[in-house]
Amino acid sequence: MSTRPVPQVTGPGRAESEPAGENPDEVAQLRTELREAQETIEAIRGGGVDSLVIGPAGQEQLYSRSGTDRTYRLVVEAMSEGAATISPRGVILYANPRLGLMTGRSPAELLGTAVLDLISGPQRAEFTRLLDIGTSGTARAEMQLATLDGTSVPVLLAVSGFDLDGMLLRCLVLTDLSAQRAAEAQTAAAHQALRVSEERLLTLVDNAPIGIEELTRSGELVRVNPRLCEITGYTGDELRSLRIQDITHPGDLDADLANMQRLGSGEIDSYSMEKRDVRKDGGVVWVEANRAAVHDPDGNLVLVVGAVRDITAQRDAEAEVQRLKSDLEVRVERRTADLALANKNLEAFSYSVSHDLRAPLRALSGYSEALLEDYSDHLDETGRGYAERIQAASERMATLIDDLLQLARVSRSRMHIRPVDLSAEVAGVVREFQSADPGRRIGISIQDGVRATADRGLIRTVVQNLVENAWKFTTRQEDPTIEFGSMPADDAEIGCFVRDNGAGFDPAHAAKLFKPFERLHTDTDFAGSGIGLASVQRIIERHGGRIWAESEVGVGATFYFTLDATHAS
């Protein structure tokens, strides 16, 4: 190893600065000093120099690198900050491992380099001023430390001047601020997010369609939103000077304060109640108050937050509904009484029809029959015709009376709902007609297993009438057929149909089918009273169903009906 004098360059880092003047001799001198400084740096980097002679002529000082290492090694190399020792001429004499990590170079690579190379270009002027300190002087500033890959690291740079055997050296300590800057950025982002969240919450509260309030434990209003002001009629400042005791109706105050007390004691975390508040103008408003306790980390009550909804219109509507309900109950009772009276009158009418009208009809029928039997020889053809018409009209009147009584019975008789085999009922009706008219040949098709929940007696009347009509209106067909089956019914428990290929009817008059005494055929074509289908419709409706028909003249007719015992009446 060897000792080498350090070239004399005026000022820290002067080896990299511009020439001071235009004198050719000075320029030549400066170039010589720069060349010697570069050679010295290369010798330090290559390990060819162990000691440096530093100082002006006659005042030279020997600087030993190994001696410096012994001075700093125990403390400086263990530091978490970067550290370096700088010569009077701005050359790095020592760098600790941490500085090497921060710059991306090893400490050996840093030795002998110009200290100004540590700082990015735009800040070098400021760095130069920091280095211009005397013995025991200090300076610090935040800088951008240049790294090997071209990036920079934010650092807090501290410069201290000290005397070493008469030489002014400077010590640099560089604290990496990257983590601090990241933490600061994260904190700033968190503060920004919190501010945005608070603004969003404040906007939500100010524009909420319900009243929002913050209360102290004793009931003072701390914060209110505009909607609460609308509900109570007070301004925000007025409400913040009041307590809930001041705006709660006296009739509801004890219950409200009791709930607040339970919140304060920790017995409950929240409560909801309907109560009356007194507006500023003295009016009363019904509100639904929902309040909850807010606690600190130690469980102490901090404040109470509340949401207040104006339910005055709702309460008024409920009162109106109750009034209408009471009125409806009165009307139903009155209507029930009227219906009971009507049923009583109907029973009296039915009794009168059954007994009082039948007696003269029996007399008419009997006398006309006696007239034909006993005095037929004394009557001419015209007289006998009159007597026969009287007898026929009496019999038809008796039939009408029976049908009317039947319609009355199906409308008011008590229903006994139970499972009914409709297929079996239809088959039984068909057998009755076949027994009464054994010579008639007719095709019968009955679907097996059609079952429903119904009143058996009433439903028997339905199939009796429908099959009777089909039997009657197919008398003029060469190959008559009657079919019974089931069909899908979306709006009922079951759907059924009775179809025939008989005379049919004009679909335009289908609405008349189920009206009493309305007939689409004359008695000369097909006998009937016009009551049967009206009775059928009433029975079907009492079973929660409906009935309708489809037909074409000369092709036949199909009667459809549905049954739903869950809506039976």
Coordinates of C-alpha atoms in Angstrom, one line a residue, residues 2-562:
S2 CA 1.1 3.6 -0.5
T3 CA 0.5 7.1 0.7
R4 CA -0.8 9.6 -1.9
P5 CA -1.2 13.4 -1.7
V6 CA -4.7 14.6 -2.4
P7 CA -4.9 17.2 -5.2
Q8 CA -5.8 20.7 -3.9
V9 CA -9.2 21.8 -5.4
T10 CA -10.8 24.9 -3.9
G11 CA -14.2 24.4 -2.3
P12 CA -16.2 21.2 -1.7
G13 CA -16.6 19.3 -4.9
R14 CA -14.8 21.9 -7.0
A15 CA -13.3 19.1 -9.1
E16 CA -16.7 18.9 -10.9
S17 CA -17.5 22.6 -11.2
E18 CA -16.9 24.9 -14.1
P19 CA -13.6 26.9 -14.6
A20 CA -13.5 30.0 -12.5
G21 CA -12.1 32.3 -15.1
E22 CA -10.9 32.7 -18.7
N23 CA -7.1 32.9 -17.9
P24 CA -5.4 30.1 -19.9
D25 CA -2.9 29.5 -17.1
E26 CA -5.7 29.0 -14.6
V27 CA -7.6 26.7 -16.9
A28 CA -4.5 24.6 -17.4
Q29 CA -3.9 24.5 -13.6
L30 CA -7.5 23.4 -13.1
R31 CA -7.3 20.6 -15.6
T32 CA -4.1 19.3 -14.0
E33 CA -5.8 19.3 -10.6
L34 CA -8.9 17.5 -12.0
R35 CA -6.7 14.8 -13.6
E36 CA -4.8 14.2 -10.4
A37 CA -8.1 14.0 -8.4
Q38 CA -9.4 11.4 -10.9
E39 CA -6.2 9.4 -10.5
T40 CA -6.5 9.6 -6.7
I41 CA -10.1 8.4 -6.9
E42 CA -9.2 5.4 -9.1
A43 CA -6.3 4.5 -6.7
I44 CA -8.7 4.6 -3.7
R45 CA -11.3 2.4 -5.6
G46 CA -8.6 -0.1 -6.6
G47 CA -7.3 -0.5 -3.1
G48 CA -3.9 0.9 -4.0
V49 CA -4.0 3.7 -1.4
D50 CA -4.1 3.1 2.4
S51 CA -3.5 6.7 3.5
L52 CA -4.1 10.1 2.2
V53 CA -2.0 13.3 2.7
I54 CA -4.5 16.1 3.0
G55 CA -3.9 19.8 3.4
P56 CA -2.1 22.8 1.8
A57 CA 1.7 23.0 1.4
G58 CA 3.5 23.1 4.8
Q59 CA 0.3 22.0 6.6
E60 CA -0.1 18.4 5.3
Q61 CA -1.9 15.8 7.4
L62 CA -1.8 12.1 7.1
Y63 CA -5.3 10.4 6.9
S64 CA -5.3 6.7 7.4
R65 CA -8.3 4.7 6.1
S66 CA -7.7 1.9 8.5
G67 CA -7.6 4.3 11.3
T68 CA -10.9 5.8 10.3
D69 CA -12.4 2.3 10.0
R70 CA -11.3 1.6 13.6
T71 CA -13.0 4.8 14.7
Y72 CA -16.3 4.2 13.0
R73 CA -16.6 0.5 12.5
L74 CA -18.2 -0.5 15.8
V75 CA -21.0 2.1 15.8
V76 CA -21.4 3.3 12.2
E77 CA -21.5 0.0 10.5
A78 CA -24.4 -1.1 12.7
M79 CA -26.5 2.0 12.1
S80 CA -29.8 1.7 10.3
E81 CA -29.0 5.0 8.6
G82 CA -26.6 5.6 5.8
A83 CA -23.3 7.3 6.9
A84 CA -20.3 8.6 5.1
T85 CA -17.1 10.7 5.9
I86 CA -16.2 13.4 3.4
S87 CA -12.8 14.9 2.7
P88 CA -12.3 18.7 2.6
R89 CA -12.4 18.5 -1.2
G90 CA -15.7 16.5 -1.4
V91 CA -14.4 13.0 -1.8
I92 CA -16.1 10.1 0.1
L93 CA -13.5 8.6 2.5
Y94 CA -15.8 6.2 4.2
A95 CA -19.3 4.7 3.6
N96 CA -21.2 2.3 5.8
P97 CA -23.1 -0.8 4.5
R98 CA -26.4 0.9 4.9
L99 CA -25.5 3.7 2.6
G100 CA -24.4 1.1 0.1
L101 CA -27.8 -0.6 0.3
M102 CA -29.6 2.7 -0.1
T103 CA -27.7 3.6 -3.3
G104 CA -27.5 0.2 -4.8
R105 CA -23.6 0.1 -4.6
S106 CA -21.2 -1.5 -2.2
P107 CA -19.3 0.7 0.3
A108 CA -16.1 -0.1 -1.6
E109 CA -17.6 1.3 -4.8
L110 CA -18.6 4.5 -3.0
L111 CA -15.1 5.1 -1.7
G112 CA -13.2 7.8 -3.6
T113 CA -16.3 9.0 -5.5
A114 CA -17.5 12.6 -5.5
V115 CA -20.1 13.2 -2.7
L116 CA -22.2 15.3 -5.0
D117 CA -23.0 12.2 -7.0
L118 CA -25.1 11.0 -4.1
I119 CA -27.8 13.6 -4.8
S120 CA -30.0 14.0 -7.9
G121 CA -29.0 16.9 -10.2
P122 CA -31.8 19.4 -9.4
Q123 CA -30.8 19.4 -5.7
R124 CA -27.0 19.5 -6.0
A125 CA -26.8 23.3 -5.6
E126 CA -28.7 23.0 -2.3
F127 CA -26.5 20.0 -1.3
T128 CA -23.4 22.1 -2.0
R129 CA -24.6 24.8 0.4
L130 CA -25.3 22.2 3.1
L131 CA -21.7 20.9 2.8
D132 CA -20.3 24.4 3.3
I133 CA -20.1 24.3 7.1
G134 CA -17.3 24.7 9.5
T135 CA -16.1 22.7 12.5
S136 CA -18.9 21.8 14.9
G137 CA -21.4 23.1 12.3
T138 CA -24.5 21.2 11.4
A139 CA -27.1 21.3 8.7
R140 CA -30.0 19.2 7.6
A141 CA -32.5 19.0 4.8
E142 CA -34.7 16.5 2.9
M143 CA -33.1 15.3 -0.3
Q144 CA -33.5 12.8 -3.1
L145 CA -30.7 10.2 -2.9
A146 CA -29.6 9.0 -6.3
T147 CA -29.5 5.2 -6.8
L148 CA -27.7 3.0 -9.2
D149 CA -30.8 2.1 -11.2
G150 CA -31.6 5.8 -11.9
T151 CA -34.4 6.1 -9.3
S152 CA -34.2 8.2 -6.1
V153 CA -34.9 7.6 -2.4
P154 CA -36.3 10.3 -0.1
V155 CA -33.8 10.9 2.7
L156 CA -33.3 13.2 5.6
L157 CA -29.7 14.4 5.2
A158 CA -27.8 15.6 8.3
V159 CA -24.3 17.1 7.8
S160 CA -21.8 17.7 10.7
G161 CA -18.4 19.2 10.5
F162 CA -15.6 18.0 12.7
D163 CA -11.8 18.5 13.1
L164 CA -9.5 15.5 12.6
D165 CA -5.9 16.4 13.4
G166 CA -6.4 19.9 12.1
M167 CA -8.4 18.8 9.0
L168 CA -12.1 19.8 8.5
L169 CA -14.0 16.7 7.6
R170 CA -17.7 16.3 7.2
C171 CA -19.9 13.4 8.4
L172 CA -23.1 12.6 6.5
V173 CA -26.0 10.7 8.1
L174 CA -28.9 9.8 5.6
T175 CA -32.2 8.6 7.1
D176 CA -34.4 6.7 4.6
L177 CA -37.8 8.4 4.5
S178 CA -39.4 5.9 2.1
A179 CA -41.4 4.1 4.8
Q180 CA -42.4 7.4 6.4
R181 CA -43.5 8.8 3.1
A182 CA -45.5 5.7 2.4
A183 CA -47.1 5.9 5.8
E184 CA -47.8 9.6 5.3
A185 CA -49.4 8.8 1.9
Q186 CA -51.4 6.0 3.5
T187 CA -52.5 8.3 6.3
A188 CA -53.4 11.0 3.8
A189 CA -55.4 8.6 1.8
A190 CA -57.2 7.4 4.9
H191 CA -57.9 10.9 5.9
Q192 CA -59.2 11.7 2.4
A193 CA -61.4 8.5 2.5
L194 CA -62.7 9.5 5.9
R195 CA -63.4 13.0 4.7
V196 CA -65.3 11.7 1.7
S197 CA -67.2 9.2 3.9
E198 CA -68.1 11.9 6.3
E199 CA -69.3 14.2 3.5
R200 CA -71.3 11.3 2.0
L201 CA -72.8 10.5 5.4
L202 CA -73.6 14.2 6.0
T203 CA -75.3 14.5 2.5
L204 CA -77.3 11.3 3.3
V205 CA -78.4 12.6 6.6
D206 CA -79.3 16.1 5.3
N207 CA -81.4 14.6 2.5
A208 CA -82.9 11.6 4.3
P209 CA -86.7 11.4 4.1
I210 CA -86.8 10.7 7.8
G211 CA -85.7 12.8 10.8
I212 CA -82.2 12.1 12.1
E213 CA -81.1 13.2 15.6
E214 CA -78.1 12.9 17.9
L215 CA -78.9 13.1 21.6
T216 CA -76.9 13.2 24.8
R217 CA -77.6 10.8 27.6
S218 CA -79.9 13.3 29.3
G219 CA -81.8 14.1 26.1
E220 CA -80.3 17.2 24.7
L221 CA -80.4 17.5 21.0
V222 CA -76.9 17.8 19.6
R223 CA -77.5 17.4 15.9
V224 CA -80.6 17.4 13.7
N225 CA -81.3 17.1 10.0
P226 CA -83.7 19.3 7.9
R227 CA -86.4 16.6 7.8
L228 CA -86.6 16.6 11.6
C229 CA -87.0 20.4 11.5
E230 CA -89.9 19.9 9.0
I231 CA -91.6 17.4 11.3
T232 CA -91.4 19.5 14.4
G233 CA -91.6 23.0 12.9
Y234 CA -88.5 24.2 14.6
T235 CA -85.2 25.5 13.0
G236 CA -82.0 23.6 13.5
D237 CA -80.7 26.1 16.0
E238 CA -83.9 26.0 18.0
L239 CA -83.9 22.2 18.2
R240 CA -80.3 22.2 19.3
S241 CA -81.3 24.3 22.3
L242 CA -84.0 21.9 23.3
R243 CA -84.3 18.4 24.9
I244 CA -86.6 15.6 23.8
Q245 CA -88.6 16.4 27.0
D246 CA -89.4 19.8 25.5
I247 CA -91.0 18.3 22.3
T248 CA -92.5 15.0 23.5
H249 CA -96.2 15.0 24.2
P250 CA -96.8 14.7 28.0
G251 CA -98.9 11.6 27.5
D252 CA -95.9 9.8 26.0
L253 CA -93.0 11.4 27.9
D254 CA -92.7 8.9 30.8
A255 CA -92.4 6.0 28.4
D256 CA -89.8 7.8 26.2
L257 CA -87.7 8.8 29.2
A258 CA -87.9 5.3 30.6
N259 CA -86.5 3.9 27.4
M260 CA -83.7 6.5 27.4
Q261 CA -82.9 5.5 31.0
R262 CA -82.7 1.8 29.9
L263 CA -80.3 2.9 27.1
G264 CA -78.1 4.8 29.5
S265 CA -77.9 1.9 32.0
G266 CA -76.9 -0.6 29.2
E267 CA -80.0 -2.7 29.8
I268 CA -80.9 -2.3 26.1
D269 CA -79.0 -1.2 23.0
S270 CA -81.9 0.2 21.1
Y271 CA -85.6 0.8 21.2
S272 CA -88.5 1.7 19.0
M273 CA -91.8 3.3 19.9
E274 CA -94.7 5.2 18.4
K275 CA -95.3 8.5 20.2
R276 CA -96.6 12.0 19.9
D277 CA -94.4 15.1 19.5
V278 CA -95.6 18.6 19.9
R279 CA -94.7 21.0 17.1
K280 CA -93.6 24.5 17.5
D281 CA -97.1 25.7 16.4
G282 CA -98.7 23.5 19.1
G283 CA -99.9 20.9 16.7
V284 CA -99.4 17.2 17.5
V285 CA -97.6 14.9 15.2
W286 CA -97.4 11.1 15.5
V287 CA -93.9 9.7 15.0
E288 CA -92.1 6.4 15.1
A289 CA -88.9 6.9 17.0
N290 CA -86.0 4.4 16.7
R291 CA -83.0 5.1 18.9
A292 CA -79.8 3.3 19.6
A293 CA -76.8 3.8 21.9
V294 CA -73.3 4.5 20.7
H295 CA -70.5 3.4 23.1
D296 CA -66.8 4.1 23.3
P297 CA -64.2 1.2 23.3
D298 CA -64.6 1.0 27.1
G299 CA -68.3 0.5 26.8
N300 CA -69.3 4.0 28.1
L301 CA -72.3 5.7 26.4
V302 CA -71.1 8.4 24.1
L303 CA -74.4 9.5 22.5
V304 CA -77.7 8.3 21.3
V305 CA -78.7 8.4 17.6
G306 CA -82.2 8.3 16.5
A307 CA -84.4 8.1 13.4
V308 CA -87.8 9.7 13.5
R309 CA -90.5 8.9 10.9
D310 CA -93.7 11.0 10.6
I311 CA -96.6 8.5 10.8
T312 CA -99.4 10.9 11.2
A313 CA -100.9 10.1 7.9
Q314 CA -100.5 6.4 8.6
R315 CA -102.3 6.7 11.9
D316 CA -105.1 8.8 10.4
A317 CA -105.4 6.1 7.7
E318 CA -105.5 3.3 10.3
A319 CA -108.2 5.3 12.2
E320 CA -110.2 5.7 9.0
V321 CA -109.8 1.9 8.3
Q322 CA -111.0 1.1 11.8
R323 CA -114.0 3.5 11.3
L324 CA -114.8 1.9 8.0
K325 CA -114.4 -1.6 9.5
S326 CA -116.8 -0.7 12.3
D327 CA -119.2 0.8 9.8
L328 CA -118.9 -2.4 7.7
E329 CA -119.6 -4.6 10.6
V330 CA -122.7 -2.6 11.4
R331 CA -123.7 -2.9 7.7
V332 CA -123.0 -6.6 7.6
E333 CA -125.0 -7.2 10.7
R334 CA -127.9 -5.2 9.2
R335 CA -127.5 -7.0 5.9
T336 CA -127.4 -10.4 7.7
A337 CA -130.6 -9.5 9.5
D338 CA -132.2 -8.4 6.2
L339 CA -131.0 -11.7 4.6
A340 CA -132.4 -13.7 7.5
L341 CA -135.7 -11.9 7.1
A342 CA -135.6 -12.5 3.3
N343 CA -135.0 -16.2 3.9
K344 CA -137.9 -16.3 6.4
N345 CA -140.1 -14.6 3.8
L346 CA -138.8 -17.0 1.1
E347 CA -139.7 -19.9 3.3
A348 CA -143.1 -18.4 3.8
F349 CA -143.4 -17.9 0.1
S350 CA -142.3 -21.5 -0.6
Y351 CA -144.8 -22.8 1.9
S352 CA -147.5 -20.7 0.2
V353 CA -146.5 -22.0 -3.2
S354 CA -146.2 -25.5 -2.0
H355 CA -149.6 -25.6 -0.2
D356 CA -151.8 -22.6 -1.1
L357 CA -151.2 -22.7 -4.9
R358 CA -151.2 -26.4 -5.3
A359 CA -154.7 -26.7 -4.0
P360 CA -156.4 -24.7 -6.8
L361 CA -154.1 -26.3 -9.3
R362 CA -155.2 -29.7 -8.1
A363 CA -158.8 -28.6 -8.4
L364 CA -158.3 -27.4 -12.0
S365 CA -156.6 -30.5 -13.0
G366 CA -159.1 -32.7 -11.2
Y367 CA -162.2 -31.0 -12.5
S368 CA -160.9 -30.9 -16.1
E369 CA -160.1 -34.6 -15.8
A370 CA -163.6 -35.3 -14.4
L371 CA -165.1 -33.2 -17.2
L372 CA -163.3 -35.3 -19.8
E373 CA -164.2 -38.6 -18.2
D374 CA -167.8 -38.0 -17.1
Y375 CA -169.1 -35.5 -19.6
S376 CA -167.1 -36.2 -22.7
D377 CA -170.2 -37.3 -24.5
H378 CA -171.9 -34.0 -23.9
L379 CA -168.9 -31.9 -25.3
D380 CA -168.1 -31.4 -28.8
E381 CA -164.6 -31.5 -30.2
T382 CA -163.9 -27.9 -29.3
G383 CA -165.1 -28.3 -25.7
R384 CA -162.9 -31.4 -25.2
G385 CA -160.0 -29.5 -26.6
Y386 CA -160.5 -26.7 -24.0
A387 CA -160.7 -29.2 -21.2
E388 CA -157.5 -30.9 -22.3
R389 CA -155.7 -27.5 -22.5
I390 CA -156.9 -26.7 -19.0
Q391 CA -155.5 -30.0 -17.7
A392 CA -152.2 -29.6 -19.5
A393 CA -151.7 -26.0 -18.3
S394 CA -152.4 -27.1 -14.7
E395 CA -149.8 -29.9 -15.0
R396 CA -147.3 -27.5 -16.5
M397 CA -148.0 -25.0 -13.7
A398 CA -147.4 -27.7 -11.1
T399 CA -144.0 -28.5 -12.8
L400 CA -143.0 -24.8 -12.7
I401 CA -143.9 -24.7 -9.0
D402 CA -141.7 -27.7 -8.4
D403 CA -138.8 -26.2 -10.3
L404 CA -139.1 -22.9 -8.4
L405 CA -139.1 -24.7 -5.1
Q406 CA -136.1 -26.6 -6.2
L407 CA -134.2 -23.4 -7.2
A408 CA -135.1 -21.9 -3.7
R409 CA -133.8 -25.1 -2.0
V410 CA -130.5 -25.2 -3.8
S411 CA -129.9 -21.5 -3.0
R412 CA -130.4 -21.8 0.8
S413 CA -129.9 -25.4 1.8
R414 CA -127.1 -26.2 4.1
M415 CA -124.1 -27.8 2.3
H416 CA -122.3 -31.0 3.5
I417 CA -118.9 -31.0 1.8
R418 CA -117.3 -34.4 1.3
P419 CA -115.4 -36.4 -1.4
V420 CA -117.8 -37.4 -4.2
D421 CA -117.2 -39.8 -7.1
L422 CA -118.6 -37.7 -10.0
S423 CA -118.1 -40.6 -12.5
A424 CA -120.3 -42.8 -10.4
E425 CA -123.0 -40.1 -10.0
V426 CA -123.1 -39.6 -13.8
A427 CA -123.3 -43.3 -14.4
G428 CA -126.2 -43.6 -11.9
V429 CA -128.1 -40.8 -13.7
V430 CA -127.6 -42.4 -17.1
R431 CA -128.9 -45.7 -15.8
E432 CA -132.1 -44.0 -14.6
F433 CA -132.7 -42.5 -18.1
Q434 CA -132.0 -45.9 -19.8
S435 CA -134.5 -47.6 -17.4
A436 CA -137.1 -45.0 -18.3
D437 CA -136.4 -45.3 -22.0
P438 CA -135.1 -48.8 -22.6
G439 CA -135.7 -48.8 -26.3
R440 CA -133.4 -45.9 -27.0
R441 CA -129.9 -46.6 -28.3
I442 CA -127.3 -43.9 -27.4
G443 CA -123.5 -43.9 -27.0
I444 CA -122.4 -43.1 -23.5
S445 CA -118.7 -42.3 -22.6
I446 CA -117.9 -41.7 -18.9
Q447 CA -114.3 -41.1 -17.7
D448 CA -113.4 -43.2 -14.7
G449 CA -112.1 -41.8 -11.4
V450 CA -113.3 -38.3 -11.7
R451 CA -113.6 -37.1 -8.1
A452 CA -114.3 -33.8 -6.3
T453 CA -115.1 -32.4 -2.9
A454 CA -118.7 -31.2 -3.0
D455 CA -122.2 -31.6 -1.5
R456 CA -123.3 -34.9 -3.0
G457 CA -127.0 -34.0 -3.1
L458 CA -126.5 -30.7 -4.9
I459 CA -123.9 -32.0 -7.3
R460 CA -126.3 -34.9 -8.1
T461 CA -128.7 -32.2 -9.2
V462 CA -126.1 -30.6 -11.5
V463 CA -125.3 -33.8 -13.3
Q464 CA -129.0 -34.8 -13.4
N465 CA -129.9 -31.5 -15.2
L466 CA -126.9 -31.6 -17.6
V467 CA -127.3 -35.3 -18.6
E468 CA -131.1 -34.8 -18.9
N469 CA -130.5 -31.9 -21.3
A470 CA -128.0 -33.9 -23.3
W471 CA -130.5 -36.9 -23.4
K472 CA -133.3 -34.6 -24.5
F473 CA -131.5 -32.6 -27.2
T474 CA -130.1 -35.7 -28.9
T475 CA -133.5 -37.4 -29.5
R476 CA -133.4 -36.4 -33.2
Q477 CA -129.9 -37.6 -33.9
E478 CA -129.4 -41.0 -35.6
D479 CA -126.3 -41.8 -33.6
P480 CA -126.6 -39.8 -30.4
T481 CA -123.6 -39.6 -28.0
I482 CA -123.1 -38.2 -24.5
E483 CA -119.6 -37.8 -23.0
F484 CA -118.5 -36.9 -19.5
G485 CA -114.9 -36.2 -18.5
S486 CA -112.5 -33.9 -16.7
M487 CA -110.2 -31.1 -17.9
P488 CA -107.4 -28.9 -16.4
A489 CA -108.6 -26.0 -14.3
D490 CA -106.0 -23.4 -13.3
D491 CA -108.4 -21.4 -11.0
A492 CA -110.2 -24.3 -9.3
E493 CA -109.8 -27.8 -7.7
I494 CA -111.2 -29.6 -10.8
G495 CA -112.9 -29.0 -14.1
C496 CA -115.5 -31.2 -15.8
F497 CA -117.6 -31.2 -19.0
V498 CA -120.7 -32.9 -20.4
R499 CA -120.8 -33.0 -24.2
D500 CA -123.4 -34.2 -26.7
N501 CA -123.9 -34.1 -30.5
G502 CA -127.6 -32.9 -30.3
A503 CA -129.4 -29.9 -31.6
G504 CA -127.1 -27.3 -30.1
F505 CA -127.9 -23.6 -29.9
D506 CA -126.8 -20.3 -31.3
P507 CA -123.7 -19.1 -29.4
A508 CA -124.9 -15.5 -29.6
H509 CA -127.7 -16.4 -27.1
A510 CA -125.4 -18.3 -24.7
A511 CA -125.9 -15.6 -22.0
K512 CA -129.6 -16.5 -21.7
L513 CA -129.0 -20.1 -20.8
F514 CA -128.6 -19.6 -17.1
K515 CA -131.4 -17.1 -16.5
P516 CA -134.7 -18.4 -15.0
F517 CA -137.5 -19.0 -17.5
E518 CA -135.2 -18.1 -20.5
R519 CA -135.3 -20.8 -23.2
L520 CA -133.6 -21.1 -26.6
H521 CA -136.1 -23.7 -27.9
T522 CA -139.9 -23.8 -27.9
D523 CA -142.0 -26.4 -26.0
T524 CA -143.1 -27.9 -29.4
D525 CA -139.4 -28.6 -30.1
F526 CA -138.1 -29.6 -26.7
A527 CA -140.1 -29.5 -23.4
G528 CA -138.8 -27.7 -20.4
S529 CA -139.3 -24.9 -17.9
G530 CA -136.1 -22.9 -18.2
I531 CA -135.3 -23.3 -14.5
G532 CA -132.9 -26.3 -14.6
L533 CA -129.7 -24.5 -15.8
A534 CA -130.4 -21.6 -13.4
S535 CA -130.4 -24.1 -10.5
V536 CA -127.2 -25.7 -11.9
Q537 CA -125.4 -22.3 -12.1
R538 CA -126.4 -21.5 -8.5
I539 CA -125.1 -24.8 -7.2
I540 CA -121.8 -24.4 -9.1
E541 CA -121.3 -20.9 -7.7
R542 CA -122.0 -22.1 -4.2
H543 CA -119.1 -24.6 -4.8
G544 CA -116.7 -21.8 -5.6
G545 CA -116.8 -22.6 -9.4
R546 CA -118.2 -21.4 -12.6
I547 CA -120.2 -22.8 -15.6
W548 CA -120.2 -21.9 -19.3
A549 CA -121.2 -23.5 -22.6
E550 CA -120.0 -23.8 -26.1
S551 CA -122.2 -24.9 -29.0
E552 CA -123.0 -24.9 -32.7
V553 CA -126.5 -25.3 -34.1
G554 CA -127.0 -28.9 -35.4
V555 CA -123.6 -30.1 -34.1
G556 CA -124.1 -30.3 -30.4
A557 CA -123.2 -28.5 -27.1
T558 CA -120.6 -28.8 -24.4
F559 CA -121.2 -27.6 -20.8
Y560 CA -118.1 -26.9 -18.8
F561 CA -118.0 -26.4 -15.0
T562 CA -115.4 -26.1 -12.3

